[in-house]
Every structure is written in structure tokens, then in C-alpha cells.
Amino acid sequence: MTSELIKIESHQVPKLENRCRLSDYTPAKFNSVFTKKGIKKAIKKGFVTINGEIGYTADYINGGELLELYQPKIPKKRPSITITLQIIYEDDYLAIINKPAGILVSGNKKYTLENALPNNLTKSKQKDALLYPEPIHRLDYPTSGALLIGKTSKAVILLNRMFEQQQVKKKYRAITIGNQEENGIIEDPINEKPSKSEFKIIMSIPSRKYGTLNLVELIPHTGRTHQLRIHMSTIQNPILGDLKYGKEDLISMGNGLYLQSSHLSFTHPFKNNEVETAIPLPKKFSKIFPNI
């Protein structure tokens, strides 16, 4: 490994009954990288070695190997952007912010919410404080609402683990189009993967253009990409403003997607108290449903 990387963990592979690929064996073997997606990224970046040699996702583990995990000595400097974010909750370990619609959470572009976090959050005083706080989950570009942020290395690990084990409860609010059942569960697979969403109508109103508009509470029980948007479209009640999954003749132009991450609740991984956040409806929702 180069001098720009430092070793952070080692794992001695025990005797195995059957050999398996590095990418299949390694998840949950290192405390610093818990998820399968995270370990695949680490392998692809050359951060995992097998007996001192850089490992690849297709390499086979037979048993007896020494696996080592590395990380960069100095975090790569990121661009900084100045936008004011609404902080819903913050302590030394984590934060919850109200993500505005119309901004990417992260990615290769400069204008991302992730690049605005250092200018909005108070730096943690913990020994493993992150120079760049990390979003724990994702919200689509047009979606607004509650977004959980990790401020320390251990917080990121534990919060990711809580998401994997479905210990973070999420609720969304959306405005959907058309006559809709009062409540229901949708379990249509997405990309051949099991998927489950729950919905409950809060209020419905007649609409000259759309027939009926519904203010709906949505609960995702799995975390597939665009899951709620796809499931609402599947039952013929697309979310208002959905340019990707909506019906072409029923698309609302100019006001964006009417989907909000409205509630987050979980047990604090360090303080053990219950953290519950509820974000008020965006103004564009209230214009359609002024009595809520």
C-alpha cells in the first residue's frame, strides 16, 4: 500500500468449508465498514488487501488469509458551498437537517447538500469527529425533508447499521392524484427485489384538473430506489409533480415533486434516548391543503 493510506483494521479468515468471493465474504467482518455496498466501494478503491496484496471483488477467499482494511491519511478536500440549511436536531454525534428540494444529497458535482454540511453544523468534539459530516441515507433530488447526518466515524457506522436492521423509522407525506383507497400495503417487487410500502390517506379534495388530490402518509418498509414513487404509480395514484413515474397528461410543471420526508424516529446510538422529529408541511403542500 502507498504511504498515503493507513491500516485501520485486520481480519484473519478462519478455515472455510467452501471458498467464496471477497465481496461476498467481507461484509460485517470489519467494524468500520458494515454494509455490503460500503465494502464493495472500499475494495474497488483498493482499500482492502489479501495477504498484503490489493484485493478485487472477484478474488476468492479460501480460508487462512489475512485481510486488511485501509483508509486515506488525509480526507480528500471537498468543495465548499454556502447555503443555509434548517437544522432540526443536532448534538455531538449526529444531526437531522431539513433538506431543500432541488439539490443532490451527494455526488461528483460541487452543488450538493453534503458539501454544505461543514458550514452549517457545529464540529464534533469527539476524538473520531469527521472533517466532513456524512449523510446516512439518501433523498431524491426533488424530495425535501428530514435527512440524518453522522458527525463522527463511529456514529456513521452505528447509524448505517441501524438502517440495515430497520431500526430507523421513516414516514413521508405526498400528494397523490386520483381516487385512492383509504389505506393499503403495496408489495410489488422493484428490480426483482422484495419491496413493501404502506399508505394512508389524511385528506382528499376534488380538483378540476386532476379529479381528486390526496394528502397521503407513506411508510417505506424497504429501501429501494424511488420506491414510494414507483409504488404510488403502480396503483395508478402517481405523486403530483413526478416527471419520471407520473402520467404524462397529469404532470404539474413548475412546482416540483410533492414528496416530503416528514418524520424520523430512532433510539440514539450513544445516549439511548428516543429521537423523534416531525417537519411541518412545505408551503406548496399547504396551498393545496390549507386546513391541515
PDB file of C-alpha atoms in Angstrom:
ATOM      1  CA  MET A   1       0.000   0.000   0.000  1.00  0.00           C
ATOM      2  CA  THR A   2       1.124   3.590  -0.530  1.00  0.00           C
ATOM      3  CA  SER A   3       2.195   5.921   2.275  1.00  0.00           C
ATOM      4  CA  GLU A   4      -0.991   7.910   1.663  1.00  0.00           C
ATOM      5  CA  LEU A   5      -3.041   5.106   3.262  1.00  0.00           C
ATOM      6  CA  ILE A   6      -3.136   3.873   6.849  1.00  0.00           C
ATOM      7  CA  LYS A   7      -4.260   0.469   8.103  1.00  0.00           C
ATOM      8  CA  ILE A   8      -7.296   0.670  10.357  1.00  0.00           C
ATOM      9  CA  GLU A   9      -8.405  -2.970  10.765  1.00  0.00           C
ATOM     10  CA  SER A  10      -7.271  -6.557  10.215  1.00  0.00           C
ATOM     11  CA  HIS A  11      -9.235  -9.795   9.928  1.00  0.00           C
ATOM     12  CA  GLN A  12      -7.844 -13.326   9.952  1.00  0.00           C
ATOM     13  CA  VAL A  13     -10.021 -15.575   7.811  1.00  0.00           C
ATOM     14  CA  PRO A  14     -10.800 -18.859   9.605  1.00  0.00           C
ATOM     15  CA  LYS A  15     -10.958 -22.245   7.913  1.00  0.00           C
ATOM     16  CA  LEU A  16     -13.807 -22.235   5.383  1.00  0.00           C
ATOM     17  CA  GLU A  17     -15.909 -25.150   4.155  1.00  0.00           C
ATOM     18  CA  ASN A  18     -16.340 -23.507   0.767  1.00  0.00           C
ATOM     19  CA  ARG A  19     -14.394 -20.748  -0.894  1.00  0.00           C
ATOM     20  CA  CYS A  20     -16.245 -17.511  -1.673  1.00  0.00           C
ATOM     21  CA  ARG A  21     -15.620 -14.194  -3.357  1.00  0.00           C
ATOM     22  CA  LEU A  22     -14.011 -11.380  -1.392  1.00  0.00           C
ATOM     23  CA  SER A  23     -17.042  -9.114  -1.930  1.00  0.00           C
ATOM     24  CA  ASP A  24     -19.380 -11.793  -0.517  1.00  0.00           C
ATOM     25  CA  TYR A  25     -17.214 -12.763   2.457  1.00  0.00           C
ATOM     26  CA  THR A  26     -16.126  -9.348   3.717  1.00  0.00           C
ATOM     27  CA  PRO A  27     -19.380  -7.531   4.726  1.00  0.00           C
ATOM     28  CA  ALA A  28     -19.700  -7.335   8.555  1.00  0.00           C
ATOM     29  CA  LYS A  29     -16.117  -8.562   9.024  1.00  0.00           C
ATOM     30  CA  PHE A  30     -14.791  -5.023   9.578  1.00  0.00           C
ATOM     31  CA  ASN A  31     -16.347  -2.724  12.185  1.00  0.00           C
ATOM     32  CA  SER A  32     -15.507   0.397  10.184  1.00  0.00           C
ATOM     33  CA  VAL A  33     -17.420  -0.673   7.063  1.00  0.00           C
ATOM     34  CA  PHE A  34     -20.624  -2.512   7.849  1.00  0.00           C
ATOM     35  CA  THR A  35     -22.696  -2.565   4.673  1.00  0.00           C
ATOM     36  CA  LYS A  36     -22.133  -4.683   1.573  1.00  0.00           C
ATOM     37  CA  LYS A  37     -22.305  -1.544  -0.559  1.00  0.00           C
ATOM     38  CA  GLY A  38     -19.668   0.142   1.616  1.00  0.00           C
ATOM     39  CA  ILE A  39     -17.230  -2.759   1.473  1.00  0.00           C
ATOM     40  CA  LYS A  40     -17.598  -3.036  -2.305  1.00  0.00           C
ATOM     41  CA  LYS A  41     -16.650   0.642  -2.578  1.00  0.00           C
ATOM     42  CA  ALA A  42     -13.621   0.058  -0.335  1.00  0.00           C
ATOM     43  CA  ILE A  43     -12.500  -2.920  -2.441  1.00  0.00           C
ATOM     44  CA  LYS A  44     -12.906  -1.005  -5.704  1.00  0.00           C
ATOM     45  CA  LYS A  45     -10.824   1.857  -4.291  1.00  0.00           C
ATOM     46  CA  GLY A  46      -8.018  -0.559  -3.385  1.00  0.00           C
ATOM     47  CA  PHE A  47      -8.517  -0.205   0.371  1.00  0.00           C
ATOM     48  CA  VAL A  48      -8.739  -3.964   1.096  1.00  0.00           C
ATOM     49  CA  THR A  49      -5.713  -6.269   0.868  1.00  0.00           C
ATOM     50  CA  ILE A  50      -5.382 -10.062   0.880  1.00  0.00           C
ATOM     51  CA  ASN A  51      -2.090 -11.172   2.419  1.00  0.00           C
ATOM     52  CA  GLY A  52      -0.633  -7.755   1.618  1.00  0.00           C
ATOM     53  CA  GLU A  53      -1.820  -7.608  -1.991  1.00  0.00           C
ATOM     54  CA  ILE A  54      -4.656  -5.393  -3.221  1.00  0.00           C
ATOM     55  CA  GLY A  55      -7.875  -7.403  -3.326  1.00  0.00           C
ATOM     56  CA  TYR A  56     -10.518  -7.344  -6.045  1.00  0.00           C
ATOM     57  CA  THR A  57     -14.238  -8.097  -5.775  1.00  0.00           C
ATOM     58  CA  ALA A  58     -13.868 -11.262  -7.890  1.00  0.00           C
ATOM     59  CA  ASP A  59     -10.944 -12.670  -5.855  1.00  0.00           C
ATOM     60  CA  TYR A  60     -11.711 -15.884  -3.980  1.00  0.00           C
ATOM     61  CA  ILE A  61     -11.158 -16.402  -0.249  1.00  0.00           C
ATOM     62  CA  ASN A  62     -10.194 -19.998   0.600  1.00  0.00           C
ATOM     63  CA  GLY A  63      -9.509 -19.706   4.334  1.00  0.00           C
ATOM     64  CA  GLY A  64      -6.460 -18.645   6.326  1.00  0.00           C
ATOM     65  CA  GLU A  65      -5.885 -15.328   4.532  1.00  0.00           C
ATOM     66  CA  LEU A  66      -5.147 -12.068   6.332  1.00  0.00           C
ATOM     67  CA  LEU A  67      -7.475  -9.288   5.222  1.00  0.00           C
ATOM     68  CA  GLU A  68      -6.559  -5.688   5.997  1.00  0.00           C
ATOM     69  CA  LEU A  69      -8.617  -2.529   5.599  1.00  0.00           C
ATOM     70  CA  TYR A  70      -7.006   0.829   4.833  1.00  0.00           C
ATOM     71  CA  GLN A  71      -8.190   4.414   4.596  1.00  0.00           C
ATOM     72  CA  PRO A  72      -6.624   7.653   3.296  1.00  0.00           C
ATOM     73  CA  LYS A  73      -4.460   9.507   5.821  1.00  0.00           C
ATOM     74  CA  ILE A  74      -5.975  12.868   4.955  1.00  0.00           C
ATOM     75  CA  PRO A  75      -9.564  13.193   3.751  1.00  0.00           C
ATOM     76  CA  LYS A  76      -9.739  14.451   0.197  1.00  0.00           C
ATOM     77  CA  LYS A  77     -10.561  18.131   0.241  1.00  0.00           C
ATOM     78  CA  ARG A  78     -14.067  18.786  -0.933  1.00  0.00           C
ATOM     79  CA  PRO A  79     -15.515  21.919  -2.454  1.00  0.00           C
ATOM     80  CA  SER A  80     -17.467  24.070  -0.041  1.00  0.00           C
ATOM     81  CA  ILE A  81     -20.776  25.733  -0.827  1.00  0.00           C
ATOM     82  CA  THR A  82     -22.624  28.296   1.233  1.00  0.00           C
ATOM     83  CA  ILE A  83     -26.324  27.661   1.615  1.00  0.00           C
ATOM     84  CA  THR A  84     -28.297  27.936   4.836  1.00  0.00           C
ATOM     85  CA  LEU A  85     -29.793  24.635   5.969  1.00  0.00           C
ATOM     86  CA  GLN A  86     -32.524  24.259   8.580  1.00  0.00           C
ATOM     87  CA  ILE A  87     -31.168  22.177  11.468  1.00  0.00           C
ATOM     88  CA  ILE A  88     -33.932  20.129  13.100  1.00  0.00           C
ATOM     89  CA  TYR A  89     -31.717  18.363  15.655  1.00  0.00           C
ATOM     90  CA  GLU A  90     -28.011  18.375  16.433  1.00  0.00           C
ATOM     91  CA  ASP A  91     -25.652  17.029  19.073  1.00  0.00           C
ATOM     92  CA  ASP A  92     -22.003  15.940  19.147  1.00  0.00           C
ATOM     93  CA  TYR A  93     -22.687  12.701  17.270  1.00  0.00           C
ATOM     94  CA  LEU A  94     -25.404  13.311  14.714  1.00  0.00           C
ATOM     95  CA  ALA A  95     -27.761  15.829  13.184  1.00  0.00           C
ATOM     96  CA  ILE A  96     -31.060  15.918  11.330  1.00  0.00           C
ATOM     97  CA  ILE A  97     -31.496  18.601   8.698  1.00  0.00           C
ATOM     98  CA  ASN A  98     -34.428  19.658   6.552  1.00  0.00           C
ATOM     99  CA  LYS A  99     -33.188  19.005   3.020  1.00  0.00           C
ATOM    100  CA  PRO A 100     -34.496  21.521   0.482  1.00  0.00           C
ATOM    101  CA  ALA A 101     -35.986  20.180  -2.737  1.00  0.00           C
ATOM    102  CA  GLY A 102     -33.848  20.672  -5.835  1.00  0.00           C
ATOM    103  CA  ILE A 103     -30.422  19.688  -4.510  1.00  0.00           C
ATOM    104  CA  LEU A 104     -28.476  16.423  -4.659  1.00  0.00           C
ATOM    105  CA  VAL A 105     -27.551  14.880  -1.313  1.00  0.00           C
ATOM    106  CA  SER A 106     -24.100  13.853  -2.590  1.00  0.00           C
ATOM    107  CA  GLY A 107     -22.236  13.039  -5.768  1.00  0.00           C
ATOM    108  CA  ASN A 108     -19.459  14.286  -8.016  1.00  0.00           C
ATOM    109  CA  LYS A 109     -20.955  17.722  -8.533  1.00  0.00           C
ATOM    110  CA  LYS A 110     -19.975  20.710  -6.411  1.00  0.00           C
ATOM    111  CA  TYR A 111     -23.512  21.831  -5.586  1.00  0.00           C
ATOM    112  CA  THR A 112     -24.527  19.059  -3.183  1.00  0.00           C
ATOM    113  CA  LEU A 113     -26.003  19.158   0.281  1.00  0.00           C
ATOM    114  CA  GLU A 114     -23.026  17.160   1.577  1.00  0.00           C
ATOM    115  CA  ASN A 115     -20.684  19.998   0.597  1.00  0.00           C
ATOM    116  CA  ALA A 116     -22.824  22.470   2.561  1.00  0.00           C
ATOM    117  CA  LEU A 117     -22.759  20.498   5.836  1.00  0.00           C
ATOM    118  CA  PRO A 118     -19.427  21.767   7.280  1.00  0.00           C
ATOM    119  CA  ASN A 119     -20.683  25.362   7.026  1.00  0.00           C
ATOM    120  CA  ASN A 120     -23.957  24.545   8.785  1.00  0.00           C
ATOM    121  CA  LEU A 121     -23.096  22.060  11.540  1.00  0.00           C
ATOM    122  CA  THR A 122     -21.024  22.549  14.688  1.00  0.00           C
ATOM    123  CA  LYS A 123     -17.842  20.462  14.556  1.00  0.00           C
ATOM    124  CA  SER A 124     -17.978  17.493  16.910  1.00  0.00           C
ATOM    125  CA  LYS A 125     -15.635  17.446  19.910  1.00  0.00           C
ATOM    126  CA  GLN A 126     -15.338  13.656  19.820  1.00  0.00           C
ATOM    127  CA  LYS A 127     -11.956  12.071  19.015  1.00  0.00           C
ATOM    128  CA  ASP A 128     -13.333  10.470  15.860  1.00  0.00           C
ATOM    129  CA  ALA A 129     -15.002  13.657  14.616  1.00  0.00           C
ATOM    130  CA  LEU A 130     -15.393  13.816  10.857  1.00  0.00           C
ATOM    131  CA  LEU A 131     -13.989  16.752   8.952  1.00  0.00           C
ATOM    132  CA  TYR A 132     -16.883  16.231   6.538  1.00  0.00           C
ATOM    133  CA  PRO A 133     -20.120  15.007   8.172  1.00  0.00           C
ATOM    134  CA  GLU A 134     -21.797  12.212   6.194  1.00  0.00           C
ATOM    135  CA  PRO A 135     -25.438  11.759   5.155  1.00  0.00           C
ATOM    136  CA  ILE A 136     -26.620   8.345   6.350  1.00  0.00           C
ATOM    137  CA  HIS A 137     -29.314   7.854   3.726  1.00  0.00           C
ATOM    138  CA  ARG A 138     -30.450   9.495   0.513  1.00  0.00           C
ATOM    139  CA  LEU A 139     -33.367  11.612  -0.591  1.00  0.00           C
ATOM    140  CA  ASP A 140     -34.054  12.119  -4.285  1.00  0.00           C
ATOM    141  CA  TYR A 141     -33.093  15.430  -5.893  1.00  0.00           C
ATOM    142  CA  PRO A 142     -36.724  16.699  -5.961  1.00  0.00           C
ATOM    143  CA  THR A 143     -37.628  15.361  -2.475  1.00  0.00           C
ATOM    144  CA  SER A 144     -37.461  17.568   0.621  1.00  0.00           C
ATOM    145  CA  GLY A 145     -37.440  16.788   4.327  1.00  0.00           C
ATOM    146  CA  ALA A 146     -35.687  15.045   7.196  1.00  0.00           C
ATOM    147  CA  LEU A 147     -32.182  13.757   6.459  1.00  0.00           C
ATOM    148  CA  LEU A 148     -29.989  12.039   9.059  1.00  0.00           C
ATOM    149  CA  ILE A 149     -26.309  13.026   9.266  1.00  0.00           C
ATOM    150  CA  GLY A 150     -23.402  11.340  11.073  1.00  0.00           C
ATOM    151  CA  LYS A 151     -20.773  13.622  12.634  1.00  0.00           C
ATOM    152  CA  THR A 152     -18.282  11.006  13.879  1.00  0.00           C
ATOM    153  CA  SER A 153     -16.815   7.825  12.392  1.00  0.00           C
ATOM    154  CA  LYS A 154     -18.494   5.596  14.965  1.00  0.00           C
ATOM    155  CA  ALA A 155     -21.823   7.392  14.565  1.00  0.00           C
ATOM    156  CA  VAL A 156     -21.752   6.736  10.815  1.00  0.00           C
ATOM    157  CA  ILE A 157     -21.040   3.033  11.407  1.00  0.00           C
ATOM    158  CA  LEU A 158     -23.787   2.633  14.025  1.00  0.00           C
ATOM    159  CA  LEU A 159     -26.395   4.658  12.140  1.00  0.00           C
ATOM    160  CA  ASN A 160     -25.735   2.713   8.933  1.00  0.00           C
ATOM    161  CA  ARG A 161     -26.145  -0.494  10.918  1.00  0.00           C
ATOM    162  CA  MET A 162     -29.440   0.786  12.355  1.00  0.00           C
ATOM    163  CA  PHE A 163     -30.702   1.478   8.831  1.00  0.00           C
ATOM    164  CA  GLU A 164     -29.637  -2.012   7.726  1.00  0.00           C
ATOM    165  CA  GLN A 165     -31.575  -3.505  10.652  1.00  0.00           C
ATOM    166  CA  GLN A 166     -34.595  -1.223  10.045  1.00  0.00           C
ATOM    167  CA  GLN A 167     -34.239   0.454  13.440  1.00  0.00           C
ATOM    168  CA  VAL A 168     -34.762   3.930  11.964  1.00  0.00           C
ATOM    169  CA  LYS A 169     -38.444   4.561  11.282  1.00  0.00           C
ATOM    170  CA  LYS A 170     -39.296   6.873   8.378  1.00  0.00           C
ATOM    171  CA  LYS A 171     -42.540   8.456   7.294  1.00  0.00           C
ATOM    172  CA  TYR A 172     -43.233  10.555   4.228  1.00  0.00           C
ATOM    173  CA  ARG A 173     -46.042  12.790   3.088  1.00  0.00           C
ATOM    174  CA  ALA A 174     -47.083  13.137  -0.506  1.00  0.00           C
ATOM    175  CA  ILE A 175     -49.877  14.493  -2.643  1.00  0.00           C
ATOM    176  CA  THR A 176     -51.205  11.826  -4.987  1.00  0.00           C
ATOM    177  CA  ILE A 177     -53.562  12.033  -7.945  1.00  0.00           C
ATOM    178  CA  GLY A 178     -56.880  10.232  -8.433  1.00  0.00           C
ATOM    179  CA  ASN A 179     -59.403   8.249  -6.402  1.00  0.00           C
ATOM    180  CA  GLN A 180     -57.453   6.156  -3.925  1.00  0.00           C
ATOM    181  CA  GLU A 181     -58.195   3.570  -1.244  1.00  0.00           C
ATOM    182  CA  GLU A 182     -58.107   4.992   2.311  1.00  0.00           C
ATOM    183  CA  ASN A 183     -55.151   2.800   3.248  1.00  0.00           C
ATOM    184  CA  GLY A 184     -53.229  -0.148   1.963  1.00  0.00           C
ATOM    185  CA  ILE A 185     -49.963  -2.034   1.559  1.00  0.00           C
ATOM    186  CA  ILE A 186     -48.082  -2.405  -1.726  1.00  0.00           C
ATOM    187  CA  GLU A 187     -45.625  -5.285  -2.102  1.00  0.00           C
ATOM    188  CA  ASP A 188     -44.800  -5.203  -5.804  1.00  0.00           C
ATOM    189  CA  PRO A 189     -41.103  -6.121  -6.332  1.00  0.00           C
ATOM    190  CA  ILE A 190     -38.793  -3.414  -7.668  1.00  0.00           C
ATOM    191  CA  ASN A 191     -35.976  -4.594  -9.937  1.00  0.00           C
ATOM    192  CA  GLU A 192     -36.872  -8.146  -8.860  1.00  0.00           C
ATOM    193  CA  LYS A 193     -36.204  -7.293  -5.196  1.00  0.00           C
ATOM    194  CA  PRO A 194     -38.850  -7.581  -2.438  1.00  0.00           C
ATOM    195  CA  SER A 195     -40.370  -4.164  -1.728  1.00  0.00           C
ATOM    196  CA  LYS A 196     -43.041  -3.012   0.691  1.00  0.00           C
ATOM    197  CA  SER A 197     -44.755   0.352   1.154  1.00  0.00           C
ATOM    198  CA  GLU A 198     -47.705   1.358   3.314  1.00  0.00           C
ATOM    199  CA  PHE A 199     -50.054   4.280   2.644  1.00  0.00           C
ATOM    200  CA  LYS A 200     -52.861   6.067   4.493  1.00  0.00           C
ATOM    201  CA  ILE A 201     -54.943   8.980   3.222  1.00  0.00           C
ATOM    202  CA  ILE A 202     -55.003  12.002   5.532  1.00  0.00           C
ATOM    203  CA  MET A 203     -57.381  14.090   3.401  1.00  0.00           C
ATOM    204  CA  SER A 204     -58.787  14.180  -0.130  1.00  0.00           C
ATOM    205  CA  ILE A 205     -60.158  17.141  -2.077  1.00  0.00           C
ATOM    206  CA  PRO A 206     -61.776  17.482  -5.506  1.00  0.00           C
ATOM    207  CA  SER A 207     -59.640  19.010  -8.254  1.00  0.00           C
ATOM    208  CA  ARG A 208     -60.822  20.427 -11.565  1.00  0.00           C
ATOM    209  CA  LYS A 209     -57.596  19.394 -13.311  1.00  0.00           C
ATOM    210  CA  TYR A 210     -56.792  16.109 -11.568  1.00  0.00           C
ATOM    211  CA  GLY A 211     -60.203  14.869 -10.436  1.00  0.00           C
ATOM    212  CA  THR A 212     -59.030  14.176  -6.888  1.00  0.00           C
ATOM    213  CA  LEU A 213     -55.925  15.114  -4.914  1.00  0.00           C
ATOM    214  CA  ASN A 214     -54.945  13.183  -1.782  1.00  0.00           C
ATOM    215  CA  LEU A 215     -52.659  14.144   1.077  1.00  0.00           C
ATOM    216  CA  VAL A 216     -51.127  10.781   1.948  1.00  0.00           C
ATOM    217  CA  GLU A 217     -48.837   9.410   4.656  1.00  0.00           C
ATOM    218  CA  LEU A 218     -46.352   6.891   3.258  1.00  0.00           C
ATOM    219  CA  ILE A 219     -44.189   4.411   5.160  1.00  0.00           C
ATOM    220  CA  PRO A 220     -41.420   2.546   3.303  1.00  0.00           C
ATOM    221  CA  HIS A 221     -40.664  -0.841   4.889  1.00  0.00           C
ATOM    222  CA  THR A 222     -37.835  -1.473   2.427  1.00  0.00           C
ATOM    223  CA  GLY A 223     -35.393   0.965   0.852  1.00  0.00           C
ATOM    224  CA  ARG A 224     -35.460   0.555  -2.917  1.00  0.00           C
ATOM    225  CA  THR A 225     -34.511   3.466  -5.183  1.00  0.00           C
ATOM    226  CA  HIS A 226     -37.587   5.617  -5.944  1.00  0.00           C
ATOM    227  CA  GLN A 227     -39.674   3.041  -4.064  1.00  0.00           C
ATOM    228  CA  LEU A 228     -42.553   5.278  -2.957  1.00  0.00           C
ATOM    229  CA  ARG A 229     -42.774   6.985  -6.329  1.00  0.00           C
ATOM    230  CA  ILE A 230     -42.852   3.656  -8.161  1.00  0.00           C
ATOM    231  CA  HIS A 231     -45.392   2.091  -5.801  1.00  0.00           C
ATOM    232  CA  MET A 232     -47.777   5.048  -5.997  1.00  0.00           C
ATOM    233  CA  SER A 233     -47.561   4.917  -9.776  1.00  0.00           C
ATOM    234  CA  THR A 234     -48.163   1.149  -9.681  1.00  0.00           C
ATOM    235  CA  ILE A 235     -51.591   1.619  -8.047  1.00  0.00           C
ATOM    236  CA  GLN A 236     -52.469   4.380 -10.552  1.00  0.00           C
ATOM    237  CA  ASN A 237     -52.106   7.174  -7.959  1.00  0.00           C
ATOM    238  CA  PRO A 238     -48.857   8.867  -9.022  1.00  0.00           C
ATOM    239  CA  ILE A 239     -47.329  11.578  -6.871  1.00  0.00           C
ATOM    240  CA  LEU A 240     -48.129  15.083  -8.064  1.00  0.00           C
ATOM    241  CA  GLY A 241     -45.199  16.571  -9.986  1.00  0.00           C
ATOM    242  CA  ASP A 242     -43.469  13.247 -10.674  1.00  0.00           C
ATOM    243  CA  LEU A 243     -41.892  13.735 -14.095  1.00  0.00           C
ATOM    244  CA  LYS A 244     -40.422  10.211 -14.136  1.00  0.00           C
ATOM    245  CA  TYR A 245     -43.262   7.997 -12.930  1.00  0.00           C
ATOM    246  CA  GLY A 246     -46.312  10.229 -13.354  1.00  0.00           C
ATOM    247  CA  LYS A 247     -48.872  10.153 -16.140  1.00  0.00           C
ATOM    248  CA  GLU A 248     -47.823  12.454 -18.973  1.00  0.00           C
ATOM    249  CA  ASP A 249     -51.164  14.281 -19.145  1.00  0.00           C
ATOM    250  CA  LEU A 250     -51.265  14.774 -15.359  1.00  0.00           C
ATOM    251  CA  ILE A 251     -47.836  16.290 -14.737  1.00  0.00           C
ATOM    252  CA  SER A 252     -47.660  19.515 -12.725  1.00  0.00           C
ATOM    253  CA  MET A 253     -44.949  21.736 -14.151  1.00  0.00           C
ATOM    254  CA  GLY A 254     -43.015  24.327 -12.178  1.00  0.00           C
ATOM    255  CA  ASN A 255     -43.738  23.278  -8.580  1.00  0.00           C
ATOM    256  CA  GLY A 256     -41.571  20.189  -8.318  1.00  0.00           C
ATOM    257  CA  LEU A 257     -42.340  16.840  -6.706  1.00  0.00           C
ATOM    258  CA  TYR A 258     -44.889  16.768  -3.897  1.00  0.00           C
ATOM    259  CA  LEU A 259     -43.000  14.304  -1.690  1.00  0.00           C
ATOM    260  CA  GLN A 260     -41.548  15.081   1.739  1.00  0.00           C
ATOM    261  CA  SER A 261     -39.589  13.060   4.287  1.00  0.00           C
ATOM    262  CA  SER A 262     -41.720  14.190   7.218  1.00  0.00           C
ATOM    263  CA  HIS A 263     -40.768  12.018  10.206  1.00  0.00           C
ATOM    264  CA  LEU A 264     -37.681  10.228  11.552  1.00  0.00           C
ATOM    265  CA  SER A 265     -37.588   8.276  14.810  1.00  0.00           C
ATOM    266  CA  PHE A 266     -34.926   6.059  16.369  1.00  0.00           C
ATOM    267  CA  THR A 267     -33.098   5.268  19.593  1.00  0.00           C
ATOM    268  CA  HIS A 268     -29.989   7.435  19.918  1.00  0.00           C
ATOM    269  CA  PRO A 269     -26.986   5.085  19.495  1.00  0.00           C
ATOM    270  CA  PHE A 270     -24.952   6.856  22.194  1.00  0.00           C
ATOM    271  CA  LYS A 271     -27.486   8.463  24.563  1.00  0.00           C
ATOM    272  CA  ASN A 272     -30.170   5.735  24.363  1.00  0.00           C
ATOM    273  CA  ASN A 273     -32.992   8.303  24.365  1.00  0.00           C
ATOM    274  CA  GLU A 274     -35.710   8.334  21.717  1.00  0.00           C
ATOM    275  CA  VAL A 275     -35.169  10.873  18.947  1.00  0.00           C
ATOM    276  CA  GLU A 276     -38.335  11.859  17.094  1.00  0.00           C
ATOM    277  CA  THR A 277     -38.607  14.616  14.530  1.00  0.00           C
ATOM    278  CA  ALA A 278     -41.640  15.881  12.652  1.00  0.00           C
ATOM    279  CA  ILE A 279     -41.253  18.502   9.941  1.00  0.00           C
ATOM    280  CA  PRO A 280     -44.154  20.815   9.028  1.00  0.00           C
ATOM    281  CA  LEU A 281     -45.684  20.542   5.574  1.00  0.00           C
ATOM    282  CA  PRO A 282     -43.927  22.597   2.897  1.00  0.00           C
ATOM    283  CA  LYS A 283     -45.771  25.736   1.820  1.00  0.00           C
ATOM    284  CA  LYS A 284     -46.614  24.277  -1.581  1.00  0.00           C
ATOM    285  CA  PHE A 285     -48.494  21.439   0.185  1.00  0.00           C
ATOM    286  CA  SER A 286     -50.351  23.899   2.430  1.00  0.00           C
ATOM    287  CA  LYS A 287     -51.523  25.906  -0.569  1.00  0.00           C
ATOM    288  CA  ILE A 288     -53.417  22.832  -1.770  1.00  0.00           C
ATOM    289  CA  PHE A 289     -54.457  21.643   1.705  1.00  0.00           C
ATOM    290  CA  PRO A 290     -54.752  24.891   3.733  1.00  0.00           C
ATOM    291  CA  ASN A 291     -56.734  23.288   6.577  1.00  0.00           C
ATOM    292  CA  ILE A 292     -54.013  20.824   7.614  1.00  0.00           C
TER     293      ILE A 292
END
